[in-house]
mmCIF file with all atom_site columns, C-alpha atoms in Angstrom:
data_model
loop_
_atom_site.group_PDB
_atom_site.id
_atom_site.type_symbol
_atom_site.label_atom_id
_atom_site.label_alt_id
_atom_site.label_comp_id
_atom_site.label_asym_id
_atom_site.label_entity_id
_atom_site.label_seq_id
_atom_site.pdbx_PDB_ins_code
_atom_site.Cartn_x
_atom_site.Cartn_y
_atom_site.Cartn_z
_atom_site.occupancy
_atom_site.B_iso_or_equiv
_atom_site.pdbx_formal_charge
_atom_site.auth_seq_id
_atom_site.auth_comp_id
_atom_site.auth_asym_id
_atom_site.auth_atom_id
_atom_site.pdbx_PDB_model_num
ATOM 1  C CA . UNK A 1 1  ? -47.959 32.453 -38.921 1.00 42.00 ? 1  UNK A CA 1
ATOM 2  C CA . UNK A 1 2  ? -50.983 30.586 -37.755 1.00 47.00 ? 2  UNK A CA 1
ATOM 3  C CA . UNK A 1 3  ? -53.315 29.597 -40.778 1.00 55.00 ? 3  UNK A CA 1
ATOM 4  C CA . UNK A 1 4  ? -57.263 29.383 -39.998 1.00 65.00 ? 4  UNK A CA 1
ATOM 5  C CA . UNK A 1 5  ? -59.376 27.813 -42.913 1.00 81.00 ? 5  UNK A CA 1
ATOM 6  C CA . UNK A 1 6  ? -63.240 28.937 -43.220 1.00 79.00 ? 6  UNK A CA 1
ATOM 7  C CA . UNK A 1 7  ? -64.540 26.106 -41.153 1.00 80.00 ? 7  UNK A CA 1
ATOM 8  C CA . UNK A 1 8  ? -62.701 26.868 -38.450 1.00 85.00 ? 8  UNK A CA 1
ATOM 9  C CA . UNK A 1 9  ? -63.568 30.584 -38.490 1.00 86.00 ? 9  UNK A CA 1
ATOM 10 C CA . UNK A 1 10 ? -66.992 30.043 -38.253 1.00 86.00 ? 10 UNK A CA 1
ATOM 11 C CA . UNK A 1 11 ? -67.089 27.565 -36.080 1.00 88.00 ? 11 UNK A CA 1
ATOM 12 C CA . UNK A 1 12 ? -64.922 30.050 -33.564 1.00 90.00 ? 12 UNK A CA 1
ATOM 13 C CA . UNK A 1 13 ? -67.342 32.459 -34.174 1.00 90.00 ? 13 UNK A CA 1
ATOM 14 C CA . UNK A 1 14 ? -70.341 30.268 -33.740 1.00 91.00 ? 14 UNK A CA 1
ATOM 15 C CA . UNK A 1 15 ? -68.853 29.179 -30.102 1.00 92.00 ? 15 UNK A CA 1
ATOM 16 C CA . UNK A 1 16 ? -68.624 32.648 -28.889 1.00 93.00 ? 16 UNK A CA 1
ATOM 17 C CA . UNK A 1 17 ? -72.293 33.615 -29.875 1.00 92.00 ? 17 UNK A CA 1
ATOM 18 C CA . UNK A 1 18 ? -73.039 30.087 -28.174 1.00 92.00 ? 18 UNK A CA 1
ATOM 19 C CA . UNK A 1 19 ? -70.505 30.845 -24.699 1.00 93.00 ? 19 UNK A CA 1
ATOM 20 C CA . UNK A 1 20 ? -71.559 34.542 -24.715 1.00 91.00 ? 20 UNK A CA 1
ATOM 21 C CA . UNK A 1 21 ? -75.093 33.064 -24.207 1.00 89.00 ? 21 UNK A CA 1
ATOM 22 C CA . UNK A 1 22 ? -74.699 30.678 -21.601 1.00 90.00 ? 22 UNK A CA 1
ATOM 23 C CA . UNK A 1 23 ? -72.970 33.576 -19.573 1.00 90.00 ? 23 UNK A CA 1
ATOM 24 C CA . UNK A 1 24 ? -75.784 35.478 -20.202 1.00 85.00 ? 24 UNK A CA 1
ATOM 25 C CA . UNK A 1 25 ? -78.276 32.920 -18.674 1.00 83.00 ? 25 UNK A CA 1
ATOM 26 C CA . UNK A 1 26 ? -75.924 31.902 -16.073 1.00 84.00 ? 26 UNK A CA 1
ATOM 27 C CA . UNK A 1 27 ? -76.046 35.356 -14.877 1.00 84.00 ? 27 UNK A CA 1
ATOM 28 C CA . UNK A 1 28 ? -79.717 36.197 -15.045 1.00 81.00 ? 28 UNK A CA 1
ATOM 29 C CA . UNK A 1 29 ? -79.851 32.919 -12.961 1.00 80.00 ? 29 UNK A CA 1
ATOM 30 C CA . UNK A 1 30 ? -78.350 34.716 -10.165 1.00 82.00 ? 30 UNK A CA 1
ATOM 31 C CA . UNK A 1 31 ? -80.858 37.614 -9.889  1.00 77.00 ? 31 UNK A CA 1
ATOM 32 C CA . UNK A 1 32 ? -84.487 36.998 -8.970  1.00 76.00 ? 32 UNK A CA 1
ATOM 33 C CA . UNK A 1 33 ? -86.457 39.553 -10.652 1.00 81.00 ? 33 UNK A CA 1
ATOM 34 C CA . UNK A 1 34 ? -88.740 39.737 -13.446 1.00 82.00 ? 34 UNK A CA 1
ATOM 35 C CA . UNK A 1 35 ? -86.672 41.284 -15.618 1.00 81.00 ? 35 UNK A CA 1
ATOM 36 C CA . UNK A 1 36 ? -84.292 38.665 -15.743 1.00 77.00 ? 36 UNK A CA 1
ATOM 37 C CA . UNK A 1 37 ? -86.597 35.821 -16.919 1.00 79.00 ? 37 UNK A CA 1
ATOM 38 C CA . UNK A 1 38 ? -87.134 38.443 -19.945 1.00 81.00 ? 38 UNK A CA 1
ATOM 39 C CA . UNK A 1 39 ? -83.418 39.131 -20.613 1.00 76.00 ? 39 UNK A CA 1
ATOM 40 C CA . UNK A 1 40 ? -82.780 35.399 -19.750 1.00 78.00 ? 40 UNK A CA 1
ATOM 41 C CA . UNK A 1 41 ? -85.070 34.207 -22.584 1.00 80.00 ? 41 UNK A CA 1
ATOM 42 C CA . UNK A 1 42 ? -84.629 37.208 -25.205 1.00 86.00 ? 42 UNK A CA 1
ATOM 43 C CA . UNK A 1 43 ? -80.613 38.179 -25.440 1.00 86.00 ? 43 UNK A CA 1
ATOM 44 C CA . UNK A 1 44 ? -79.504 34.148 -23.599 1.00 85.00 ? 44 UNK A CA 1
ATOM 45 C CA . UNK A 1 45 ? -81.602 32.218 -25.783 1.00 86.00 ? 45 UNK A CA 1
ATOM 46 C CA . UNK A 1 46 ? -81.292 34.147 -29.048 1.00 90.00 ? 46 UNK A CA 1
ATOM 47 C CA . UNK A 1 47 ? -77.305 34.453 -28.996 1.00 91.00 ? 47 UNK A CA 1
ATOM 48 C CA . UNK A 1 48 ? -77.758 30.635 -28.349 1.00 91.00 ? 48 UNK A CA 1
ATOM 49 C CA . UNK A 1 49 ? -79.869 29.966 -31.458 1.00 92.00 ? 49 UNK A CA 1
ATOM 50 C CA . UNK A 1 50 ? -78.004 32.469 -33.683 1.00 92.00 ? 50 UNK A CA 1
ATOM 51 C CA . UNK A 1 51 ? -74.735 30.131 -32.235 1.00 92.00 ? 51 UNK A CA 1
ATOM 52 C CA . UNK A 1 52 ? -75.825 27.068 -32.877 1.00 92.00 ? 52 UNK A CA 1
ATOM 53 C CA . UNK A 1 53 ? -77.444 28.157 -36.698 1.00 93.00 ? 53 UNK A CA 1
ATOM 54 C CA . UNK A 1 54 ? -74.306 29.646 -37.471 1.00 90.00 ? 54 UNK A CA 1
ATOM 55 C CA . UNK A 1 55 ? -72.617 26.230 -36.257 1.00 90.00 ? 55 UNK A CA 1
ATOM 56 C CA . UNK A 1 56 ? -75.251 24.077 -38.561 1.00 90.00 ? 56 UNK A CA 1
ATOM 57 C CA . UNK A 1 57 ? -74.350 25.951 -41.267 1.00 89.00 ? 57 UNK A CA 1
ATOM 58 C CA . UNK A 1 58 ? -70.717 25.929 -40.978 1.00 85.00 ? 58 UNK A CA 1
ATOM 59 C CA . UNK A 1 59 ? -71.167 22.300 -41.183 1.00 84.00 ? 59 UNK A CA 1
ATOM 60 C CA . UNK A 1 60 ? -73.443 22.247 -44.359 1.00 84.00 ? 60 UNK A CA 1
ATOM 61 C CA . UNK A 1 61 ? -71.680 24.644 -46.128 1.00 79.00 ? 61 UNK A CA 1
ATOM 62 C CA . UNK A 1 62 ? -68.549 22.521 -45.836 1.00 63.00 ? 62 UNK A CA 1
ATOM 63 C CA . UNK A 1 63 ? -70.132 19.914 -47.293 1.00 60.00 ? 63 UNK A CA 1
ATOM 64 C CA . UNK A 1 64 ? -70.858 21.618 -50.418 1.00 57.00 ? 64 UNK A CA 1
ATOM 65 C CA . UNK A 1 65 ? -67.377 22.612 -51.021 1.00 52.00 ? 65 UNK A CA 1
ATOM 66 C CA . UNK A 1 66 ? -65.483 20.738 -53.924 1.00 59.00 ? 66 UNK A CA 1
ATOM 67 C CA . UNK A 1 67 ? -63.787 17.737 -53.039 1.00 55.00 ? 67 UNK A CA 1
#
């Protein structure tokens, strides 16, 4: 049975929120209207943030853990 610590869990989950926003973007890049600089910026760049806060803290929170 495969054994996943806490680290690793939220770093998995922190690289989907960050991949599911570069997909986002990527495909906003392909269409040319306004509503796609809005969706590219809004949904894109805030599943990008909440990846890369969720990755940050996966790393800081493991440092506080008992050695």
């Amino acid at each position: 049975m495969l054994t996943v610590n806490q680290l690793e869990k939220r770093r998995q989950v922190a690289g989907v929120f960050i991949v599911l926003g570069l997909v986002i973007e990527a495909l906003c890049l392909i269409l040319s209207t306004p509503i796609a600089f809005v969706i590219f910026v809004a949904i894109g760049g805030l599943s990008m943030f909440i990846g890369i806060v969720l990755y940050l803290y996966s790393l800081v929170s493991n440092l506080r853990a008992p050695v």
